[in-house]
Short mmCIF file of C-alpha atoms in Angstrom, two decimals:
data_model
loop_
_atom_site.label_atom_id
_atom_site.label_comp_id
_atom_site.label_asym_id
_atom_site.label_seq_id
_atom_site.Cartn_x
_atom_site.Cartn_y
_atom_site.Cartn_z
CA MET D 1 10.59 107.81 90.78
CA LYS D 2 10.11 109.16 87.29
CA LEU D 3 13.49 110.31 86.05
CA TRP D 4 12.22 112.51 83.26
CA LEU D 5 11.12 115.17 85.76
CA PRO D 6 14.54 115.99 87.31
CA ILE D 7 16.16 115.77 83.87
CA SER D 8 13.59 118.17 82.41
CA ILE D 9 14.24 120.55 85.31
CA LEU D 10 18.02 120.27 84.81
CA LEU D 11 17.68 120.91 81.07
CA SER D 12 15.43 123.90 81.74
CA ILE D 13 18.00 125.32 84.18
CA ALA D 14 20.75 124.77 81.60
CA PHE D 15 18.74 126.57 78.91
CA ALA D 16 17.89 129.39 81.30
CA THR D 17 21.59 129.74 82.14
CA ILE D 18 22.48 129.86 78.43
CA PHE D 19 20.03 132.67 77.70
CA LEU D 20 19.94 134.57 81.01
CA TYR D 21 23.28 134.05 82.77
CA ALA D 22 25.90 133.51 80.05
CA PRO D 23 27.23 136.82 78.67
CA MET D 24 26.46 137.89 75.12
CA GLU D 25 29.49 137.34 72.89
CA LYS D 26 30.65 140.69 71.45
CA THR D 27 31.18 139.79 67.79
CA GLN D 28 28.77 136.88 67.22
CA GLY D 29 25.86 138.04 69.34
CA VAL D 30 22.99 135.73 70.24
CA VAL D 31 24.01 133.08 67.64
CA GLN D 32 26.97 132.14 69.84
CA LYS D 33 24.49 130.62 72.34
CA ILE D 34 24.32 127.58 70.07
CA PHE D 35 27.90 126.87 71.14
CA TYR D 36 26.81 125.48 74.53
CA ILE D 37 24.44 122.93 73.00
CA HIS D 38 26.76 122.14 70.09
CA VAL D 39 29.88 121.42 72.19
CA SER D 40 28.10 119.53 74.97
CA SER D 41 26.29 117.36 72.38
CA ALA D 42 29.61 116.58 70.68
CA LEU D 43 31.21 115.52 73.97
CA THR D 44 28.16 113.43 74.89
CA MET D 45 28.35 111.76 71.47
CA TYR D 46 31.94 110.72 72.14
CA VAL D 47 30.93 109.35 75.55
CA GLY D 48 28.22 107.26 73.85
CA PHE D 49 30.57 105.83 71.24
CA PHE D 50 33.18 105.11 73.89
CA ILE D 51 30.63 103.16 75.98
CA ALA D 52 29.75 101.19 72.83
CA PHE D 53 33.43 100.44 72.19
CA VAL D 54 34.06 99.15 75.74
CA SER D 55 30.79 97.18 75.81
CA SER D 56 31.61 95.58 72.45
CA ILE D 57 35.00 94.39 73.70
CA LEU D 58 33.34 93.05 76.86
CA TYR D 59 30.72 91.23 74.78
CA LEU D 60 33.35 89.51 72.64
CA VAL D 61 35.26 88.47 75.75
CA LYS D 62 32.39 87.45 78.07
CA ARG D 63 29.56 86.69 75.61
CA GLU D 64 26.89 88.12 77.86
CA ASN D 65 23.93 89.69 76.06
CA LYS D 66 23.78 92.67 78.39
CA TYR D 67 27.00 94.03 76.88
CA HIS D 68 25.62 93.78 73.35
CA TRP D 69 22.46 95.60 74.41
CA ARG D 70 24.57 98.29 76.07
CA SER D 71 26.69 98.75 72.97
CA ASN D 72 23.70 98.90 70.69
CA SER D 73 21.83 101.36 72.91
CA ALA D 74 24.89 103.59 73.40
CA ILE D 75 25.41 103.79 69.62
CA GLU D 76 21.77 104.65 68.96
CA VAL D 77 21.68 107.40 71.59
CA GLY D 78 25.18 108.59 70.63
CA TYR D 79 24.01 108.79 67.02
CA LEU D 80 21.15 111.04 68.12
CA PHE D 81 23.68 113.45 69.68
CA CYS D 82 25.80 113.22 66.53
CA CYS D 83 22.72 114.38 64.58
CA ILE D 84 22.28 117.29 67.03
CA VAL D 85 25.92 118.29 66.43
CA LEU D 86 25.41 118.17 62.67
CA VAL D 87 22.26 120.29 62.87
CA THR D 88 23.49 122.89 65.36
CA GLY D 89 26.88 123.25 63.60
CA PRO D 90 25.56 124.47 60.22
CA THR D 91 22.91 126.58 61.99
CA TRP D 92 25.73 128.38 63.78
CA ALA D 93 28.00 128.44 60.73
CA LYS D 94 25.56 130.20 58.37
CA PRO D 95 25.53 133.64 60.08
CA ILE D 96 29.23 133.42 61.09
CA TRP D 97 30.97 131.85 58.05
CA GLY D 98 28.31 132.77 55.52
CA ASP D 99 27.75 129.13 54.57
CA TYR D 100 25.90 126.21 56.13
CA TRP D 101 28.65 123.79 55.23
CA THR D 102 32.35 123.99 54.46
CA TRP D 103 34.67 121.01 54.00
CA GLU D 104 36.51 121.95 57.14
CA PRO D 105 38.40 119.25 59.14
CA ARG D 106 36.18 119.20 62.21
CA LEU D 107 32.95 119.27 60.21
CA THR D 108 34.18 116.63 57.81
CA SER D 109 35.34 114.31 60.59
CA THR D 110 31.95 114.54 62.34
CA PHE D 111 30.19 113.90 59.05
CA ILE D 112 32.34 110.81 58.40
CA LEU D 113 31.58 109.60 61.92
CA TRP D 114 27.88 110.08 61.22
CA LEU D 115 28.25 108.11 57.96
CA ILE D 116 30.01 105.23 59.73
CA PHE D 117 27.33 104.88 62.37
CA THR D 118 24.57 105.28 59.75
CA GLY D 119 26.16 102.28 58.01
CA TYR D 120 26.27 100.46 61.35
CA LEU D 121 22.56 101.08 62.01
CA LEU D 122 21.60 100.03 58.47
CA PHE D 123 23.66 96.88 58.75
CA GLN D 124 22.17 96.20 62.18
CA GLY D 125 18.68 96.08 60.70
CA TYR D 126 19.68 93.39 58.23
CA LEU D 127 21.54 91.36 60.83
CA LYS D 128 18.53 90.94 63.11
CA GLU D 129 17.38 87.84 61.27
CA ASN D 130 20.64 86.13 62.16
CA GLN D 131 20.10 86.13 65.92
CA LYS D 132 23.20 84.15 66.80
CA LYS D 133 25.77 86.02 64.74
CA ALA D 134 24.34 89.55 64.89
CA PRO D 135 25.82 90.57 68.28
CA VAL D 136 29.31 89.38 67.29
CA ILE D 137 29.29 91.25 63.98
CA SER D 138 27.83 94.38 65.57
CA SER D 139 30.57 94.31 68.20
CA ILE D 140 33.29 93.95 65.55
CA ILE D 141 31.90 96.89 63.58
CA ALA D 142 31.58 99.03 66.72
CA ILE D 143 35.21 98.34 67.69
CA ILE D 144 36.59 99.11 64.22
CA ALA D 145 34.40 102.22 63.96
CA PHE D 146 35.68 103.57 67.28
CA LEU D 147 39.30 102.82 66.34
CA ASP D 148 38.68 104.86 63.20
CA VAL D 149 37.61 107.97 65.15
CA PRO D 150 41.11 109.31 66.04
CA LEU D 151 42.34 108.42 62.54
CA ILE D 152 39.54 110.42 60.95
CA HIS D 153 40.46 113.30 63.22
CA PHE D 154 44.13 113.24 62.22
CA SER D 155 43.56 112.54 58.54
CA VAL D 156 41.28 115.52 58.00
CA ARG D 157 43.90 117.69 59.74
CA LEU D 158 45.72 117.55 56.40
CA TRP D 159 43.28 120.27 55.39
CA ARG D 160 43.55 123.76 56.80
CA GLY D 161 40.82 124.33 59.38
CA VAL D 162 38.78 127.36 60.39
CA HIS D 163 36.84 125.69 63.19
CA PRO D 164 37.44 127.49 66.53
CA THR D 165 39.04 125.63 69.46
CA VAL D 166 37.90 127.65 72.45
CA ILE D 167 38.14 124.97 75.11
CA ARG D 168 41.89 124.42 74.78
CA ASN D 169 42.45 128.16 74.30
CA LYS D 170 43.40 130.03 77.51
CA ASP D 171 41.54 133.19 76.53
CA GLY D 172 38.68 131.32 74.91
CA LEU D 173 35.99 131.33 77.61
CA THR D 174 35.14 133.62 80.51
CA SER D 175 34.28 132.03 83.86
CA SER D 176 30.53 132.52 83.40
CA MET D 177 30.75 130.92 79.96
CA THR D 178 32.64 127.97 81.47
CA VAL D 179 30.01 127.53 84.17
CA THR D 180 27.25 127.56 81.53
CA LEU D 181 29.11 125.06 79.37
CA VAL D 182 29.71 122.69 82.28
CA LEU D 183 26.06 122.91 83.35
CA THR D 184 24.86 122.23 79.79
CA LEU D 185 27.29 119.33 79.50
CA VAL D 186 26.07 117.81 82.76
CA SER D 187 22.44 118.15 81.68
CA MET D 188 23.22 116.61 78.27
CA LEU D 189 25.03 113.70 79.94
CA CYS D 190 22.01 113.20 82.23
CA LEU D 191 19.76 113.22 79.17
CA PHE D 192 22.06 110.68 77.52
CA ALA D 193 21.96 108.47 80.64
CA TYR D 194 18.17 108.65 80.73
CA LEU D 195 17.74 107.82 77.04
CA PHE D 196 20.37 105.11 77.27
CA ARG D 197 18.61 103.51 80.24
CA HIS D 198 15.28 103.69 78.44
CA ARG D 199 16.73 102.21 75.23
CA LEU D 200 18.34 99.42 77.23
CA PHE D 201 14.98 98.63 78.81
CA LEU D 202 13.38 98.45 75.34
CA GLU D 203 16.18 96.18 74.13
CA LYS D 204 15.56 93.77 77.01
CA LEU D 205 11.83 93.88 76.37
CA GLU D 206 12.37 93.08 72.68
CA GLN D 207 14.55 90.14 73.66
CA GLN D 208 11.90 88.81 76.05
CA ILE D 209 9.25 89.01 73.33
CA LEU D 210 11.52 87.17 70.88
CA GLU D 211 12.23 84.47 73.47
CA ARG D 212 8.50 83.99 74.11
CA GLN D 213 7.79 83.80 70.39
CA SER D 214 10.42 81.13 69.87
CA MET L 1 50.71 75.39 58.41
CA LEU L 2 51.06 79.02 57.32
CA TYR L 3 53.31 78.00 54.44
CA LYS L 4 50.78 75.37 53.35
CA LEU L 5 47.99 77.94 53.49
CA LEU L 6 50.04 80.39 51.43
CA CYS L 7 50.66 77.67 48.83
CA PHE L 8 46.98 76.74 48.84
CA PHE L 9 45.76 80.31 48.31
CA THR L 10 48.40 80.99 45.65
CA ARG L 11 47.19 77.94 43.79
CA TRP L 12 43.53 78.85 44.37
CA PHE L 13 44.03 82.39 43.06
CA PHE L 14 45.93 81.07 40.07
CA LYS L 15 43.12 78.61 39.35
CA ASN L 16 40.46 81.34 39.59
CA LYS L 17 42.56 84.00 37.89
CA VAL L 18 40.23 84.54 34.95
CA SER L 19 37.11 85.41 36.95
CA LEU L 20 39.09 87.45 39.49
CA LEU L 21 40.90 89.36 36.77
CA MET L 22 37.65 89.99 34.95
CA VAL L 23 36.06 91.66 37.97
CA CYS L 24 39.21 93.67 38.69
CA LEU L 25 39.35 94.88 35.12
CA GLN L 26 35.89 96.37 35.57
CA SER L 27 37.76 99.27 37.16
CA LEU L 28 39.12 99.98 33.66
CA ILE L 29 35.64 101.23 32.76
CA ILE L 30 35.89 103.74 35.61
CA LEU L 31 39.39 104.67 34.44
CA PHE L 32 38.09 105.15 30.91
CA LEU L 33 35.30 107.44 32.19
CA MET L 34 37.91 109.41 34.12
CA VAL L 35 39.97 109.78 30.95
CA LEU L 36 36.89 111.11 29.15
CA GLY L 37 36.28 113.59 31.95
CA PHE L 38 39.81 114.80 32.61
CA SER L 39 41.72 114.36 29.33
CA HIS L 40 41.37 118.06 28.48
CA LEU L 41 43.45 119.09 31.51
CA LYS L 42 46.86 120.58 30.82
CA GLU L 43 48.62 118.89 33.72
CA PRO L 44 46.80 115.60 34.30
CA THR L 45 49.63 114.20 36.45
CA SER L 46 48.45 116.20 39.44
CA TYR L 47 45.07 114.45 39.21
CA PHE L 48 46.62 110.96 39.06
CA PRO L 49 46.38 110.25 42.82
CA SER L 50 42.64 111.04 42.94
CA ILE L 51 41.81 109.11 39.75
CA PHE L 52 43.97 106.21 40.85
CA LEU L 53 42.30 106.02 44.28
CA ILE L 54 38.80 105.99 42.80
CA CYS L 55 39.77 103.12 40.48
CA MET L 56 41.60 101.33 43.28
CA PHE L 57 38.61 101.57 45.65
CA PHE L 58 36.26 99.95 43.14
CA MET L 59 38.83 97.42 42.00
CA GLY L 60 39.37 96.35 45.62
CA GLN L 61 35.64 96.10 46.23
CA PHE L 62 35.03 93.98 43.11
CA PHE L 63 37.94 91.74 44.00
CA LEU L 64 36.89 91.24 47.64
CA ILE L 65 33.26 90.56 46.69
CA GLU L 66 34.20 88.05 44.00
CA SER L 67 36.82 86.20 46.04
CA HIS L 68 34.58 85.94 49.12
CA ASN L 69 31.63 84.84 46.99
CA LYS L 70 33.78 82.06 45.65
CA PHE L 71 35.00 81.13 49.13
CA ALA L 72 31.38 80.89 50.29
CA GLN L 73 30.29 78.85 47.25
CA GLN L 74 33.17 76.41 47.51
CA LYS L 75 33.13 76.43 51.35
CA ILE L 76 36.87 77.08 51.28
CA LEU L 77 37.18 78.75 54.68
CA GLN L 78 35.15 76.05 56.46
CA ALA L 79 37.29 73.35 54.88
CA LEU L 80 40.53 75.06 55.89
CA ILE L 81 39.36 75.58 59.47
CA LEU L 82 38.39 71.88 59.65
CA THR L 83 41.85 70.87 58.47
CA GLY L 84 43.29 72.53 61.58
CA ALA L 85 44.24 76.00 60.34
CA SER L 86 43.83 78.64 63.02
CA PRO L 87 41.85 81.80 62.14
CA THR L 88 45.01 83.90 62.57
CA GLN L 89 47.00 81.74 60.16
CA LEU L 90 44.10 81.78 57.74
CA TYR L 91 43.86 85.54 58.00
CA ILE L 92 47.61 86.12 57.48
CA ALA L 93 47.69 83.83 54.44
CA LEU L 94 44.59 85.41 52.92
CA LEU L 95 45.92 88.90 53.62
CA SER L 96 49.31 88.19 52.04
CA ILE L 97 47.91 86.73 48.85
CA SER L 98 45.15 89.33 48.50
CA LEU L 99 47.66 92.12 49.06
CA ALA L 100 49.96 90.72 46.37
CA TRP L 101 46.99 90.50 43.99
CA VAL L 102 45.74 94.03 44.72
CA PHE L 103 49.29 95.40 44.43
CA ALA L 104 49.76 93.79 41.01
CA ILE L 105 46.49 95.29 39.75
CA GLU L 106 47.41 98.67 41.24
CA VAL L 107 50.74 98.74 39.39
CA MET L 108 48.89 97.88 36.20
CA LEU L 109 46.31 100.64 36.83
CA TRP L 110 49.03 103.18 37.59
CA LEU L 111 50.89 102.41 34.36
CA LEU L 112 47.66 102.44 32.34
CA LEU L 113 46.88 105.84 33.84
CA HIS L 114 50.09 107.19 32.25
CA VAL L 115 49.32 105.57 28.92
CA PHE L 116 45.71 106.78 28.76
CA PHE L 117 46.62 110.33 29.71
CA GLN L 118 49.63 110.31 27.38
CA ALA L 119 51.98 111.38 30.16
CA SER L 120 55.42 112.35 28.87
CA VAL L 121 57.29 110.67 31.76
CA ILE L 122 56.22 107.50 33.53
CA ILE L 123 56.51 108.05 37.29
CA PHE L 124 57.25 104.74 38.88
CA THR L 125 59.74 104.53 41.74
CA PRO L 126 60.42 102.03 44.57
CA LEU L 127 59.01 104.63 46.98
CA LEU L 128 55.77 104.63 45.02
CA CYS L 129 55.65 100.83 45.37
CA LEU L 130 56.05 101.21 49.14
CA ILE L 131 53.17 103.70 49.19
CA PHE L 132 51.00 101.33 47.11
CA LEU L 133 51.75 98.46 49.49
CA SER L 134 51.27 100.41 52.70
CA GLY L 135 48.13 102.09 51.34
CA SER L 136 46.57 98.80 50.29
CA LEU L 137 47.45 96.85 53.43
CA SER L 138 44.85 98.42 55.75
CA TYR L 139 42.29 98.41 52.95
CA VAL L 140 42.71 94.68 52.30
CA ALA L 141 43.01 93.90 56.02
CA LEU L 142 39.68 95.56 56.80
CA GLY L 143 38.12 94.27 53.57
CA ILE L 144 38.85 90.64 54.47
CA LEU L 145 37.29 91.16 57.91
CA PHE L 146 34.18 92.92 56.58
CA TYR L 147 33.55 90.65 53.60
CA GLY L 148 34.23 87.70 55.91
CA PHE L 149 31.13 88.47 57.94
CA SER L 150 29.05 89.84 55.08
CA VAL L 151 27.84 86.31 54.28
CA PHE L 152 25.76 86.40 57.46
CA SER L 153 23.43 89.17 56.30
CA ARG L 154 21.00 89.85 53.49
CA VAL L 155 22.01 92.26 50.68
CA HIS L 156 25.43 92.05 52.25
CA GLN L 157 27.58 93.35 49.43
CA THR L 158 25.79 96.67 49.09
CA LEU L 159 25.60 97.16 52.83
CA VAL L 160 29.24 96.31 53.43
CA MET L 161 30.17 98.85 50.78
CA ILE L 162 28.09 101.52 52.56
CA LEU L 163 29.76 100.66 55.85
CA PHE L 164 33.23 100.13 54.44
CA PHE L 165 33.56 103.37 52.48
CA PRO L 166 33.41 105.86 55.39
CA LEU L 167 35.78 103.66 57.40
CA CYS L 168 38.28 103.89 54.55
CA ILE L 169 38.15 107.68 54.21
CA PRO L 170 41.10 108.38 56.56
CA LEU L 171 43.11 105.74 54.72
CA PHE L 172 42.36 107.35 51.37
CA LEU L 173 43.25 110.80 52.69
CA PHE L 174 46.63 109.60 53.95
CA PHE L 175 47.15 107.56 50.76
CA HIS L 176 46.27 110.53 48.57
CA HIS L 177 48.57 112.81 50.53
CA ALA L 178 51.48 110.36 50.26
CA LEU L 179 50.89 109.79 46.52
CA SER L 180 50.57 113.50 45.74
CA THR L 181 53.85 114.30 47.48
CA ALA L 182 55.61 111.26 45.96
CA ILE L 183 54.94 112.34 42.39
CA GLU L 184 56.40 115.77 43.06
CA VAL L 185 60.14 115.47 42.58
CA SER L 186 61.17 118.01 45.21
CA SER L 187 59.05 116.84 48.18
CA LYS L 188 59.40 113.84 50.48
CA PRO L 189 56.22 111.84 51.14
CA ASN L 190 55.16 111.07 54.68
CA VAL L 191 54.39 107.35 54.89
CA ALA L 192 54.36 107.24 58.71
CA PRO L 193 50.56 107.76 59.12
CA LEU L 194 49.90 104.98 56.62
CA LEU L 195 52.26 102.63 58.44
CA GLY L 196 50.68 103.51 61.81
CA MET L 197 47.25 102.87 60.38
CA ASN L 198 48.40 99.52 58.98
CA LEU L 199 49.73 98.49 62.36
CA LEU L 200 46.45 99.35 64.09
CA PHE L 201 44.09 97.83 61.55
CA VAL L 202 46.03 94.70 60.66
CA PHE L 203 46.48 93.85 64.32
CA SER L 204 42.88 94.54 65.33
CA ALA L 205 41.42 92.85 62.24
CA MET L 206 43.59 89.78 62.86
CA LEU L 207 42.30 89.54 66.44
CA LEU L 208 38.69 90.06 65.40
CA TYR L 209 38.84 87.59 62.49
CA GLU L 210 38.69 84.78 65.04
CA PHE L 211 35.14 85.85 65.94
CA VAL L 212 34.10 85.95 62.27
CA THR L 213 35.22 82.39 61.63
CA GLU L 214 34.06 80.88 64.94
CA ASP L 215 30.85 79.44 63.46
CA LEU L 216 32.49 77.90 60.42
CA THR L 217 33.39 74.64 62.12
#
């Protein structure tokens, strides 16, 4: 069964819920709708990087290629969601804060995370020629990069932040907003799973081609 | 074995001191440019942590690149692994000596900063030394790990720098915060985040170094 169809339907329902069911925020208006995509993409990004972290440890312990492929695929798809966060964030910030970008803790930490995984992907390209060592080095970088995530978060806290924290705030979201957010998150996670599965398939295919060539 | 490795690296660094010092002193050019840019400021002391960290970042990079290039040329790490040194021992010895080297250069840079900016009082306390050491430990620990595997890829030095810099940002933020508070007489610096970071990175890098050196035998 083609998986893209149910995922497309789920995404369409999520988008319909955002624009038709979720209430209009009083002060921000329609711009606030970006919130649902922005937050669910950020959470999906963390899921992706966490999968990469666990898979990298498993690769170093078990030395089975499937774990390296999983780590690599999770980082690539997680990076895509990181890009979505970095695009939707400034789009939302411009009408609300008056600027696309401020050096605010949460924004800065996401940007640093994006820089780290950009470095990872660049390095990955140059490692491909060293077939034997590449998975080990990629795993090491993925582990260190993930360990750096909480540190980035705490270090940038040294600055004063203006980024809202609605999820941990009791009065932050109404029930209909929560339902919309959960639905968007589920659809984003399904999209992640689909892309991850597809990327994993491509990774295996690439490996088969390389094996046949050699 | 660890003692022998420490002796070996001390001797090796002493033997290669000229080339290693030369690359580290390249950071003086950056310091000089900073002096040109910031000498007009009325209170340059408040800018010392930022200027110092920029110089320290480049100094550390030059040092790590040069030392690892020499290790690769002379096949030092392979030889030591073949003599029976474990990767952990090798890592601890290399970390200790590199940290001592970086610390010495940092002290020199810090004092030169005062001289170049004609500071009226030289700020140099034992607490500052502790901050230098704890700030450099994670940097050197990660640097040894990253430059250890950089030999396996093309254009490695540039790429490692691109990868290494964002990873070091939290370290530099904590380091900067600790330095800024240390040079103010009234406030107490918070070294705890730096020490926590050291614990995490030194331990994880030591564990992962085994995988970097596994092909050297």
